[in-house]
Short mmCIF file of C-alpha atoms in Angstrom, two decimals:
data_model
loop_
_atom_site.label_atom_id
_atom_site.label_comp_id
_atom_site.label_asym_id
_atom_site.label_seq_id
_atom_site.Cartn_x
_atom_site.Cartn_y
_atom_site.Cartn_z
CA MET A 1 14.58 -57.45 74.31
CA SER A 2 17.99 -57.33 75.96
CA VAL A 3 20.87 -58.63 73.93
CA ARG A 4 24.03 -59.37 75.85
CA LEU A 5 27.46 -59.83 74.45
CA VAL A 6 29.37 -62.96 75.22
CA GLY A 7 32.20 -61.63 77.35
CA ASP A 8 33.86 -63.17 80.36
CA GLU A 9 30.93 -65.49 80.97
CA PRO A 10 31.46 -68.84 79.34
CA GLY A 11 27.85 -69.14 78.19
CA ILE A 12 25.60 -72.07 77.50
CA ILE A 13 24.79 -74.18 74.46
CA GLY A 14 21.09 -74.27 73.72
CA VAL A 15 19.21 -76.88 71.72
CA LEU A 16 16.15 -75.58 69.88
CA ASP A 17 13.34 -77.56 71.49
CA LEU A 18 10.43 -77.37 69.06
CA GLN A 19 10.52 -80.72 67.27
CA GLY A 20 13.02 -83.43 66.35
CA GLY A 21 16.19 -84.89 67.82
CA VAL A 22 16.49 -82.67 70.89
CA HIS A 23 17.31 -85.24 73.58
CA GLU A 24 20.07 -86.78 71.47
CA HIS A 25 21.99 -83.47 71.28
CA LEU A 26 21.42 -82.69 74.97
CA GLU A 27 22.80 -86.10 75.88
CA HIS A 28 25.99 -85.50 73.86
CA LEU A 29 26.50 -82.08 75.45
CA GLU A 30 26.06 -83.63 78.89
CA ARG A 31 28.63 -86.28 78.02
CA LEU A 32 31.13 -83.49 77.25
CA GLY A 33 30.38 -81.80 80.57
CA LEU A 34 29.11 -78.65 78.84
CA PRO A 35 26.45 -76.35 80.25
CA TYR A 36 23.34 -76.81 78.13
CA LYS A 37 19.62 -76.13 78.06
CA ARG A 38 16.53 -76.48 75.90
CA VAL A 39 15.36 -73.26 74.24
CA LYS A 40 11.87 -72.53 72.96
CA GLN A 41 10.95 -69.02 74.18
CA ALA A 42 12.51 -65.73 73.02
CA SER A 43 13.90 -65.10 76.52
CA ASP A 44 15.75 -68.45 76.52
CA PHE A 45 18.36 -67.20 74.04
CA ALA A 46 19.92 -64.43 76.15
CA ASP A 47 22.80 -66.41 77.69
CA LEU A 48 23.58 -68.68 74.74
CA ALA A 49 27.09 -68.92 73.35
CA GLY A 50 25.80 -71.38 70.79
CA LEU A 51 22.55 -72.77 69.46
CA ILE A 52 22.00 -76.21 67.97
CA ILE A 53 19.11 -76.58 65.53
CA PRO A 54 18.47 -80.32 65.55
CA GLY A 55 17.27 -82.73 62.91
CA GLY A 56 13.54 -83.11 62.49
CA GLU A 57 11.27 -81.92 59.71
CA SER A 58 12.44 -78.59 58.32
CA THR A 59 8.97 -77.51 57.13
CA CYS A 60 7.62 -78.05 60.65
CA LEU A 61 10.54 -76.23 62.31
CA ALA A 62 10.37 -73.34 59.82
CA ARG A 63 6.65 -72.91 60.40
CA LEU A 64 7.04 -72.90 64.20
CA LEU A 65 9.95 -70.43 64.05
CA THR A 66 7.82 -68.10 61.96
CA ILE A 67 4.56 -68.24 63.91
CA PHE A 68 6.26 -67.85 67.27
CA ASP A 69 8.48 -64.99 66.04
CA LEU A 70 11.66 -66.89 66.87
CA LYS A 71 13.22 -66.30 63.46
CA ASP A 72 14.08 -62.68 64.24
CA VAL A 73 15.23 -63.63 67.73
CA ILE A 74 17.72 -66.11 66.27
CA LEU A 75 18.91 -63.56 63.70
CA GLN A 76 19.46 -60.93 66.41
CA HIS A 77 21.44 -63.29 68.62
CA HIS A 78 23.43 -64.44 65.61
CA SER A 79 24.43 -60.84 64.96
CA ARG A 80 25.61 -60.41 68.56
CA GLY A 81 27.92 -63.39 68.06
CA MET A 82 25.92 -66.49 68.99
CA LYS A 83 27.23 -69.47 67.01
CA ILE A 84 24.74 -71.83 65.36
CA TRP A 85 25.04 -75.47 64.34
CA GLY A 86 22.36 -77.04 62.17
CA THR A 87 22.11 -80.80 61.71
CA CYS A 88 20.00 -82.19 58.84
CA ALA A 89 16.75 -80.18 59.03
CA GLY A 90 18.73 -77.50 60.90
CA ALA A 91 21.11 -77.32 57.93
CA ILE A 92 18.18 -76.58 55.60
CA LEU A 93 16.98 -73.74 57.84
CA LEU A 94 20.43 -72.10 57.79
CA ALA A 95 20.97 -72.13 54.01
CA THR A 96 20.66 -69.01 51.85
CA GLU A 97 19.22 -71.12 49.06
CA VAL A 98 16.90 -74.14 49.25
CA THR A 99 16.18 -75.89 45.95
CA GLY A 100 12.61 -75.13 44.89
CA GLU A 101 11.67 -73.41 48.16
CA LYS A 102 12.06 -70.18 50.07
CA PRO A 103 15.00 -70.10 52.51
CA CYS A 104 14.32 -69.71 56.25
CA LEU A 105 17.19 -68.12 58.23
CA GLY A 106 19.62 -67.73 55.30
CA LEU A 107 22.77 -67.46 57.42
CA ILE A 108 25.30 -69.44 55.40
CA ASP A 109 25.93 -69.07 51.68
CA MET A 110 25.08 -72.45 50.20
CA GLU A 111 22.43 -74.20 48.13
CA ILE A 112 20.82 -77.22 49.77
CA GLU A 113 18.34 -79.76 48.41
CA ARG A 114 15.82 -81.27 50.81
CA ASN A 115 15.64 -85.05 51.03
CA GLY A 116 18.43 -85.46 48.48
CA PHE A 117 18.76 -89.26 48.59
CA GLY A 118 15.20 -90.62 48.30
CA SER A 119 13.10 -92.52 50.82
CA GLN A 120 13.93 -94.00 54.22
CA LEU A 121 15.19 -97.10 52.36
CA ASP A 122 18.02 -94.87 51.09
CA SER A 123 19.07 -93.73 54.56
CA PHE A 124 22.54 -95.04 55.40
CA LYS A 125 25.56 -95.08 57.70
CA SER A 126 29.10 -94.37 56.65
CA GLU A 127 32.29 -92.87 58.04
CA ALA A 128 34.84 -90.31 56.93
CA PHE A 129 38.06 -88.69 57.99
CA ILE A 130 37.49 -85.01 58.74
CA GLY A 131 40.87 -83.64 59.78
CA ALA A 132 39.66 -80.34 61.21
CA VAL A 133 37.22 -82.08 63.52
CA SER A 134 38.83 -85.32 64.67
CA GLU A 135 42.02 -87.34 64.44
CA GLU A 136 39.93 -90.50 64.00
CA PRO A 137 37.35 -91.34 61.32
CA VAL A 138 33.94 -89.91 62.24
CA PRO A 139 30.86 -92.18 61.98
CA LEU A 140 28.17 -90.63 59.79
CA THR A 141 24.41 -91.26 59.91
CA PHE A 142 22.30 -89.94 57.03
CA ILE A 143 18.52 -90.10 57.54
CA ARG A 144 16.47 -88.80 54.62
CA ALA A 145 19.30 -86.30 54.50
CA PRO A 146 19.55 -83.14 52.42
CA LYS A 147 22.45 -82.58 50.01
CA ILE A 148 24.51 -79.39 49.88
CA LEU A 149 24.85 -78.74 46.14
CA HIS A 150 27.32 -75.89 46.33
CA ALA A 151 28.91 -73.61 48.90
CA GLY A 152 29.79 -69.92 48.57
CA GLU A 153 33.34 -68.56 48.41
CA ASP A 154 33.54 -67.57 52.07
CA VAL A 155 32.27 -70.97 53.16
CA HIS A 156 34.75 -73.63 54.21
CA VAL A 157 33.94 -77.18 53.08
CA LEU A 158 34.63 -79.69 55.88
CA LEU A 159 33.44 -82.81 54.08
CA ARG A 160 32.79 -83.49 50.43
CA MET A 161 31.28 -86.86 49.43
CA ASP A 162 30.56 -88.22 45.92
CA ASP A 163 28.50 -85.55 44.14
CA TYR A 164 27.55 -83.42 47.13
CA ILE A 165 28.88 -81.61 50.19
CA ALA A 166 28.02 -82.97 53.64
CA ALA A 167 29.54 -80.49 56.13
CA VAL A 168 30.52 -76.80 55.89
CA GLU A 169 31.18 -73.84 58.15
CA ASN A 170 31.78 -70.14 58.19
CA GLU A 171 32.85 -67.94 61.09
CA HIS A 172 29.57 -68.26 62.98
CA ILE A 173 27.75 -71.21 61.46
CA LEU A 174 28.41 -74.96 61.36
CA VAL A 175 26.35 -77.24 59.13
CA THR A 176 26.18 -81.04 58.90
CA VAL A 177 23.61 -82.87 56.78
CA PHE A 178 24.29 -86.03 58.84
CA HIS A 179 23.56 -86.67 62.53
CA PRO A 180 26.58 -86.83 64.88
CA GLU A 181 24.08 -86.93 67.79
CA LEU A 182 22.91 -90.36 66.56
CA THR A 183 26.38 -91.87 66.86
CA GLY A 184 28.79 -92.45 69.73
CA SER A 185 31.12 -89.78 68.38
CA LEU A 186 31.47 -86.56 70.34
CA ALA A 187 33.84 -85.01 67.80
CA PHE A 188 31.41 -82.55 66.22
CA HIS A 189 29.91 -81.49 69.55
CA ARG A 190 33.42 -80.83 70.83
CA TYR A 191 34.27 -78.94 67.66
CA PHE A 192 31.15 -76.79 67.98
CA ALA A 193 31.83 -76.11 71.68
CA LEU A 194 35.32 -74.83 70.79
CA LYS A 195 33.78 -72.67 68.06
CA CYS A 196 31.53 -71.21 70.77
CA GLY A 197 34.56 -70.44 72.95
CA LEU A 198 33.70 -73.16 75.47
CA ASN A 199 35.94 -75.78 76.97
CA PRO A 200 34.66 -79.33 76.51
CA ALA A 201 35.88 -81.76 79.15
CA ALA A 202 36.58 -84.89 77.13
CA GLU A 203 39.92 -85.60 75.47
CA LYS A 204 40.26 -84.70 71.81
CA SER A 205 41.95 -87.98 71.02
CA SER A 206 38.90 -90.12 71.77
CA ALA A 207 36.41 -89.51 69.00
CA ALA A 208 34.03 -92.23 70.08
CA ASP A 209 32.62 -92.47 73.57
CA SER A 210 32.48 -96.17 74.31
CA GLY A 211 29.77 -95.70 76.95
CA TRP A 212 27.29 -94.44 74.34
CA LYS A 213 24.38 -96.60 73.15
CA ASN A 214 21.65 -95.78 70.67
CA VAL A 215 19.20 -95.63 73.59
CA SER A 216 21.34 -93.28 75.71
CA TRP A 217 19.06 -90.31 74.91
CA MET A 218 16.18 -92.09 76.64
CA LYS A 219 17.44 -91.18 80.11
CA LEU A 220 16.18 -87.67 79.26
CA ALA A 221 12.76 -89.01 78.22
CA ARG A 222 11.87 -91.57 80.87
CA ILE A 223 8.32 -92.46 81.93
CA ALA A 224 9.34 -94.17 85.18
CA SER A 225 11.51 -92.07 87.49
CA MET B 1 16.50 -106.33 58.41
CA ASP B 2 20.02 -106.18 59.80
CA ALA B 3 20.82 -104.39 63.05
CA LYS B 4 22.17 -101.32 61.26
CA ARG B 5 19.02 -100.92 59.16
CA TYR B 6 16.81 -101.39 62.23
CA GLU B 7 18.78 -98.69 64.08
CA LEU B 8 18.31 -96.27 61.15
CA ASN B 9 14.58 -97.01 61.19
CA VAL B 10 14.27 -96.38 64.93
CA GLN B 11 16.28 -93.19 64.43
CA LEU B 12 13.92 -91.86 61.74
CA ALA B 13 11.13 -92.15 64.33
CA GLN B 14 13.37 -90.23 66.77
CA MET B 15 13.53 -87.37 64.27
CA LEU B 16 9.71 -87.22 64.25
CA LYS B 17 9.52 -86.63 68.03
CA GLY B 18 7.43 -83.66 69.12
CA GLY B 19 5.62 -83.70 65.79
CA VAL B 20 2.20 -84.43 64.32
CA ILE B 21 1.57 -87.13 61.70
CA MET B 22 -1.61 -86.48 59.73
CA ASP B 23 -3.97 -88.80 57.84
CA VAL B 24 -4.52 -87.65 54.25
CA THR B 25 -6.57 -89.13 51.41
CA ASN B 26 -5.32 -87.08 48.44
CA VAL B 27 -2.56 -84.81 47.16
CA GLU B 28 -4.34 -81.61 48.19
CA GLN B 29 -4.69 -82.75 51.80
CA ALA B 30 -1.06 -83.88 51.84
CA LYS B 31 0.05 -80.41 50.74
CA ILE B 32 -2.16 -78.73 53.35
CA SER B 33 -0.62 -80.99 56.02
CA GLU B 34 2.96 -80.31 54.95
CA GLU B 35 2.30 -76.58 54.81
CA ALA B 36 0.74 -76.73 58.29
CA GLY B 37 3.92 -78.29 59.71
CA ALA B 38 3.12 -82.02 59.82
CA VAL B 39 6.27 -84.15 60.31
CA ALA B 40 4.82 -86.91 58.11
CA VAL B 41 1.60 -87.87 56.35
CA MET B 42 -0.29 -91.16 56.46
CA ALA B 43 -1.73 -91.82 53.02
CA LEU B 44 -5.00 -93.77 53.04
CA GLU B 45 -8.15 -94.04 50.94
CA ARG B 46 -10.65 -93.15 53.63
CA VAL B 47 -10.05 -91.60 57.04
CA PRO B 48 -11.07 -93.87 59.94
CA ALA B 49 -14.34 -91.98 60.53
CA ASP B 50 -15.44 -92.88 56.99
CA ILE B 51 -14.20 -96.47 57.26
CA ARG B 52 -16.33 -96.75 60.39
CA LYS B 53 -19.36 -95.24 58.63
CA ASP B 54 -19.05 -97.18 55.37
CA GLY B 55 -18.34 -100.59 56.89
CA GLY B 56 -17.17 -103.43 54.63
CA VAL B 57 -13.57 -104.57 54.29
CA ALA B 58 -10.94 -101.83 54.53
CA ARG B 59 -7.73 -102.66 52.64
CA MET B 60 -4.40 -101.08 51.72
CA SER B 61 -4.94 -97.97 49.57
CA ASP B 62 -4.41 -97.82 45.81
CA PRO B 63 -0.62 -97.60 45.37
CA ALA B 64 -1.14 -95.02 42.58
CA MET B 65 -2.76 -92.66 45.11
CA ILE B 66 0.08 -93.22 47.59
CA ALA B 67 2.65 -92.65 44.82
CA ALA B 68 0.97 -89.36 43.87
CA ILE B 69 1.14 -88.18 47.49
CA LYS B 70 4.78 -89.26 47.76
CA LYS B 71 5.54 -87.16 44.71
CA ALA B 72 3.68 -84.12 46.03
CA VAL B 73 5.42 -83.69 49.42
CA SER B 74 8.98 -83.89 50.73
CA ILE B 75 8.07 -84.97 54.29
CA PRO B 76 8.00 -88.72 55.06
CA VAL B 77 5.04 -90.67 53.69
CA MET B 78 3.53 -93.54 55.64
CA ALA B 79 0.79 -95.94 54.54
CA LYS B 80 -1.25 -98.67 56.16
CA ALA B 81 -1.18 -102.42 55.59
CA ARG B 82 -3.72 -104.82 57.12
CA ILE B 83 -2.62 -106.67 60.25
CA GLY B 84 -0.86 -109.85 59.07
CA HIS B 85 -1.04 -108.91 55.37
CA PHE B 86 2.64 -109.24 54.56
CA VAL B 87 2.04 -108.96 50.80
CA GLU B 88 0.44 -105.53 51.19
CA ALA B 89 3.58 -104.66 53.17
CA GLN B 90 5.79 -106.02 50.38
CA ILE B 91 3.93 -103.79 47.91
CA LEU B 92 4.40 -100.73 50.11
CA GLU B 93 8.09 -101.53 50.49
CA ALA B 94 8.40 -101.89 46.70
CA LEU B 95 6.72 -98.49 46.41
CA ARG B 96 9.55 -97.12 48.59
CA ILE B 97 7.45 -95.15 51.02
CA ASP B 98 9.08 -94.23 54.34
CA TYR B 99 7.10 -96.14 57.00
CA ILE B 100 4.39 -98.83 57.09
CA ASP B 101 1.62 -98.76 59.70
CA GLU B 102 0.40 -102.30 60.37
CA SER B 103 -2.96 -100.99 61.39
CA GLU B 104 -6.11 -102.13 63.15
CA VAL B 105 -7.97 -99.38 61.27
CA LEU B 106 -7.94 -101.71 58.25
CA THR B 107 -9.70 -105.07 58.38
CA PRO B 108 -7.21 -107.67 59.69
CA ALA B 109 -6.01 -110.23 57.15
CA ASP B 110 -4.76 -112.64 59.81
CA GLU B 111 -6.24 -113.12 63.27
CA GLU B 112 -3.33 -115.21 64.55
CA CYS B 113 -0.16 -113.63 63.20
CA HIS B 114 1.07 -110.10 62.79
CA ILE B 115 3.59 -109.43 60.00
CA ASP B 116 7.14 -110.71 60.58
CA LYS B 117 8.61 -107.25 60.28
CA THR B 118 12.20 -108.47 60.62
CA LYS B 119 11.96 -109.71 57.02
CA PHE B 120 11.68 -106.14 55.71
CA SER B 121 14.10 -103.24 55.29
CA ILE B 122 11.34 -100.65 55.55
CA PRO B 123 10.32 -99.55 59.06
CA PHE B 124 6.99 -100.42 60.70
CA VAL B 125 4.88 -98.64 63.30
CA CYS B 126 2.29 -100.74 65.16
CA GLY B 127 -0.58 -99.99 67.52
CA ALA B 128 -0.69 -101.13 71.14
CA ARG B 129 -3.07 -100.85 74.10
CA ASN B 130 -0.62 -101.88 76.80
CA LEU B 131 3.02 -102.70 77.46
CA GLY B 132 2.76 -106.36 76.49
CA GLU B 133 1.20 -105.59 73.12
CA ALA B 134 3.85 -102.92 72.44
CA LEU B 135 6.74 -105.25 73.30
CA ARG B 136 5.31 -108.12 71.23
CA ARG B 137 5.21 -105.82 68.21
CA ILE B 138 8.79 -104.67 68.90
CA ALA B 139 9.85 -108.32 69.17
CA GLU B 140 8.34 -108.82 65.70
CA GLY B 141 10.45 -105.95 64.37
CA ALA B 142 8.38 -102.77 64.82
CA ALA B 143 10.64 -99.68 64.96
CA MET B 144 7.99 -97.40 66.44
CA ILE B 145 4.83 -97.81 68.54
CA ARG B 146 1.62 -95.83 68.81
CA THR B 147 -1.27 -96.22 71.19
CA LYS B 148 -4.33 -97.56 69.40
CA GLY B 149 -6.90 -95.30 70.98
CA GLU B 150 -10.18 -95.68 69.12
CA ALA B 151 -9.70 -94.32 65.60
CA GLY B 152 -12.41 -92.34 63.83
CA THR B 153 -14.30 -91.37 66.99
CA GLY B 154 -12.90 -87.91 67.76
CA ASN B 155 -12.96 -89.20 71.34
CA VAL B 156 -9.62 -89.18 73.12
CA VAL B 157 -10.68 -91.39 76.03
CA GLU B 158 -9.25 -94.63 74.63
CA ALA B 159 -5.92 -93.04 73.68
CA VAL B 160 -5.67 -91.79 77.27
CA ARG B 161 -6.58 -95.22 78.62
CA HIS B 162 -3.94 -96.94 76.50
CA MET B 163 -1.21 -94.40 77.31
CA ARG B 164 -1.97 -94.54 81.03
CA THR B 165 -2.02 -98.34 80.97
CA MET B 166 1.32 -98.47 79.20
CA ASN B 167 2.89 -95.93 81.54
CA ARG B 168 1.54 -97.67 84.64
CA GLU B 169 3.03 -100.98 83.47
CA ILE B 170 6.35 -99.33 82.61
CA ARG B 171 6.54 -97.86 86.12
CA GLN B 172 5.65 -101.23 87.64
CA VAL B 173 8.38 -103.02 85.73
CA ALA B 174 10.93 -100.29 86.42
CA GLN B 175 10.33 -100.45 90.15
CA MET B 176 10.00 -104.20 90.76
CA PRO B 177 13.00 -106.31 91.83
CA VAL B 178 14.46 -108.16 88.87
CA GLU B 179 13.32 -111.58 90.13
CA GLU B 180 9.69 -110.44 89.83
CA VAL B 181 10.07 -109.53 86.15
CA THR B 182 9.82 -113.16 84.99
CA GLY B 183 6.41 -113.65 86.58
CA PHE B 184 5.13 -110.26 85.45
CA ALA B 185 6.33 -110.97 81.91
CA LYS B 186 4.58 -114.36 81.94
CA THR B 187 1.27 -112.98 83.26
CA ASN B 188 1.19 -109.99 80.93
CA GLY B 189 2.70 -111.59 77.82
CA LEU B 190 5.89 -109.50 77.77
CA PRO B 191 8.91 -110.84 75.87
CA TYR B 192 11.35 -111.23 78.78
CA GLU B 193 14.46 -109.62 77.26
CA LEU B 194 12.45 -106.57 76.23
CA ALA B 195 10.87 -106.39 79.68
CA LEU B 196 14.39 -106.13 81.15
CA LYS B 197 15.15 -103.40 78.62
CA VAL B 198 12.08 -101.44 79.76
CA LYS B 199 13.22 -101.87 83.34
CA GLU B 200 16.63 -100.42 82.49
CA LEU B 201 15.35 -97.56 80.32
CA GLY B 202 12.21 -96.62 82.27
CA ARG B 203 10.28 -96.33 79.01
CA LEU B 204 9.56 -98.17 75.77
CA PRO B 205 12.80 -98.91 73.89
CA VAL B 206 11.47 -97.14 70.77
CA VAL B 207 9.60 -93.89 70.10
CA ASN B 208 5.94 -94.02 71.16
CA PHE B 209 3.29 -91.74 69.64
CA ALA B 210 -0.33 -91.31 70.69
CA ALA B 211 -3.13 -92.06 68.21
CA GLY B 212 -6.83 -92.74 67.97
CA GLY B 213 -9.35 -90.01 68.75
CA ILE B 214 -7.20 -86.86 68.91
CA ALA B 215 -9.36 -84.01 67.56
CA THR B 216 -8.25 -80.75 69.23
CA PRO B 217 -5.03 -78.92 70.15
CA ALA B 218 -5.90 -79.65 73.80
CA ASP B 219 -6.17 -83.39 73.04
CA ALA B 220 -2.71 -83.32 71.46
CA ALA B 221 -1.18 -81.42 74.41
CA LEU B 222 -2.91 -83.81 76.84
CA MET B 223 -1.30 -86.84 75.19
CA MET B 224 2.10 -85.09 75.14
CA GLN B 225 1.83 -84.26 78.86
CA LEU B 226 0.98 -87.91 79.52
CA GLY B 227 4.42 -88.70 78.13
CA CYS B 228 4.06 -89.70 74.49
CA ASP B 229 6.74 -88.62 72.01
CA GLY B 230 4.38 -87.16 69.37
CA VAL B 231 0.87 -87.61 67.96
CA PHE B 232 -1.02 -89.06 65.01
CA VAL B 233 -4.18 -87.22 64.00
CA GLY B 234 -6.48 -89.21 61.77
CA SER B 235 -9.98 -88.03 61.04
CA GLY B 236 -9.62 -85.08 63.45
CA ILE B 237 -8.22 -82.68 60.87
CA PHE B 238 -9.92 -83.32 57.55
CA LYS B 239 -13.33 -84.06 59.14
CA SER B 240 -13.31 -80.66 60.87
CA ALA B 241 -14.73 -77.37 59.54
CA ASP B 242 -11.37 -75.71 58.78
CA PRO B 243 -8.70 -78.39 58.28
CA ALA B 244 -5.73 -76.10 57.47
CA ARG B 245 -6.32 -73.95 60.54
CA ARG B 246 -6.89 -76.92 62.82
CA ALA B 247 -3.80 -78.68 61.47
CA ARG B 248 -1.62 -75.64 62.25
CA ALA B 249 -3.18 -75.31 65.69
CA ILE B 250 -2.48 -78.94 66.58
CA VAL B 251 1.16 -78.57 65.41
CA LYS B 252 1.57 -75.51 67.67
CA ALA B 253 -0.06 -77.18 70.67
CA THR B 254 2.09 -80.29 70.26
CA ALA B 255 5.34 -78.28 70.17
CA TYR B 256 4.32 -76.11 73.16
CA PHE B 257 2.34 -78.80 75.01
CA ASN B 258 3.65 -77.59 78.38
CA ASP B 259 2.74 -73.95 77.84
CA PRO B 260 -0.98 -73.34 78.62
CA GLN B 261 -0.84 -69.80 77.20
CA LYS B 262 0.31 -71.08 73.81
CA VAL B 263 -2.17 -73.99 73.83
CA LEU B 264 -4.88 -71.44 74.66
CA GLU B 265 -3.90 -69.30 71.67
CA ALA B 266 -3.84 -72.38 69.46
CA SER B 267 -7.35 -73.35 70.58
CA MET B 268 -9.09 -70.09 69.56
CA ASP B 269 -11.49 -69.77 66.62
CA LEU B 270 -10.93 -73.13 65.01
CA GLY B 271 -14.50 -73.68 63.85
CA GLU B 272 -16.31 -76.98 64.40
CA ALA B 273 -14.28 -80.01 65.47
CA MET B 274 -15.18 -83.36 63.91
CA PRO B 275 -18.38 -84.87 65.32
CA GLY B 276 -17.50 -87.17 68.22
CA LEU B 277 -18.64 -90.68 69.06
CA GLU B 278 -19.34 -91.99 72.55
CA ILE B 279 -17.39 -95.26 72.89
CA GLY B 280 -20.28 -96.97 74.74
CA GLN B 281 -22.53 -96.44 71.73
CA ILE B 282 -20.25 -98.30 69.32
CA PRO B 283 -21.33 -101.95 68.85
CA PRO B 284 -18.60 -104.15 70.43
CA GLU B 285 -17.79 -105.84 67.10
CA GLN B 286 -16.97 -102.43 65.64
CA ILE B 287 -14.32 -101.54 68.23
CA LEU B 288 -11.10 -101.23 66.20
CA ALA B 289 -8.65 -101.37 69.12
CA LYS B 290 -9.59 -105.02 69.73
CA ARG B 291 -8.16 -106.01 66.37
CA GLY B 292 -4.71 -107.54 66.73
CA TRP B 293 -3.39 -108.68 70.09
#
């Protein structure tokens, strides 16, 4: 397998397309005018500056990564400098420690607990001010979300809520237990693009894209042309 | 259900896209399904093939069994209530499972009314054979739709029929001038506002899974290529010779539905599939898809 370094080429952001909220992330990247693609084969990773592991079911994603040998591919590209952002299930896959289970990729030093809030009836929306990411409050959507119980010393906490941590990062990895792709906010996608060395088109000052609707992702999953 | 809660419920279904939801009747099967990569399990007392065989009235499962399954897995747990049986739905909501299937697989409790799903906080998925049926359920508050197919047959033909019918009607609505939508909505029983939404979106306004008769990895990939967002597998897994292996194979084929090489690999050496039923040989009064409207 050829592994290229990210040099002069700006690179692309890939969304892991195995299961879960793929369209929603693609739609946000499109809104920011960023080059993006779906990735599901080993060869798809070569030109990625960044990879988004979407929300979905982490046991399903972990199983598919293992049986199709994509785990090692992701680890190799991570070591050549590819940045990775995990949302919800993606966050679980990136943790070094998962309560009561074996970790999957183990790329960021933190302990995470699957399904930390309870059932779907405990899913909720909120908002928070996250200075590093946006000048405006960021809307937060938690769906059967995991909880980060503690983060390692070299891990920077971006958002702490009541008794848990909701967003962290290190040099190469960004983690959110909530779903920015399910809100009108582009702030986290912009933040991740900058982390990947890319130049998102939209203004930093506007955290929310007023043109966004909760059905906006559907233009990427139409039945009628 | 307020608008925010409904949005969260639709969004949970979005997170299940590209996945397989498996019918399970006990804790052991639930664990096998989770381990195989199911995105959710549907807890029920008997799989549809057995309900069909045993006859009699099929009701909501024992809540103690559902609670045990909920405790055993961390993926979402769904359970079925009878069509129109809003008290069974109240019980399932009180049990705090993740999704209720108002299902034709159980014996309907009401032949006139489906459940008013807007009265609940918990999300509902409902079966449909065509666009009108899907939109009527959404109007009643369903956050997710699945084709009915013909459950417990291991025969995918009805799931294909229902998905093709729905897609054909979506394309018709999307392409017709707006002044024709009123008449089409009247003839086909489509709630008008939702028909306009379908016209704008070019698809159902919520996630739509395929169900009813999916028994092989190829069946799952077929439904995905026909444009559904994910699949339910009922009797197909635990009525086959090697459930764990078949469950994994169907998960693989659903994720890589567009990749014949990977679907081929998934289809090898699975042992016997569940025995299939020819739809024409089922007495008309035993056709499940006709339940509900």
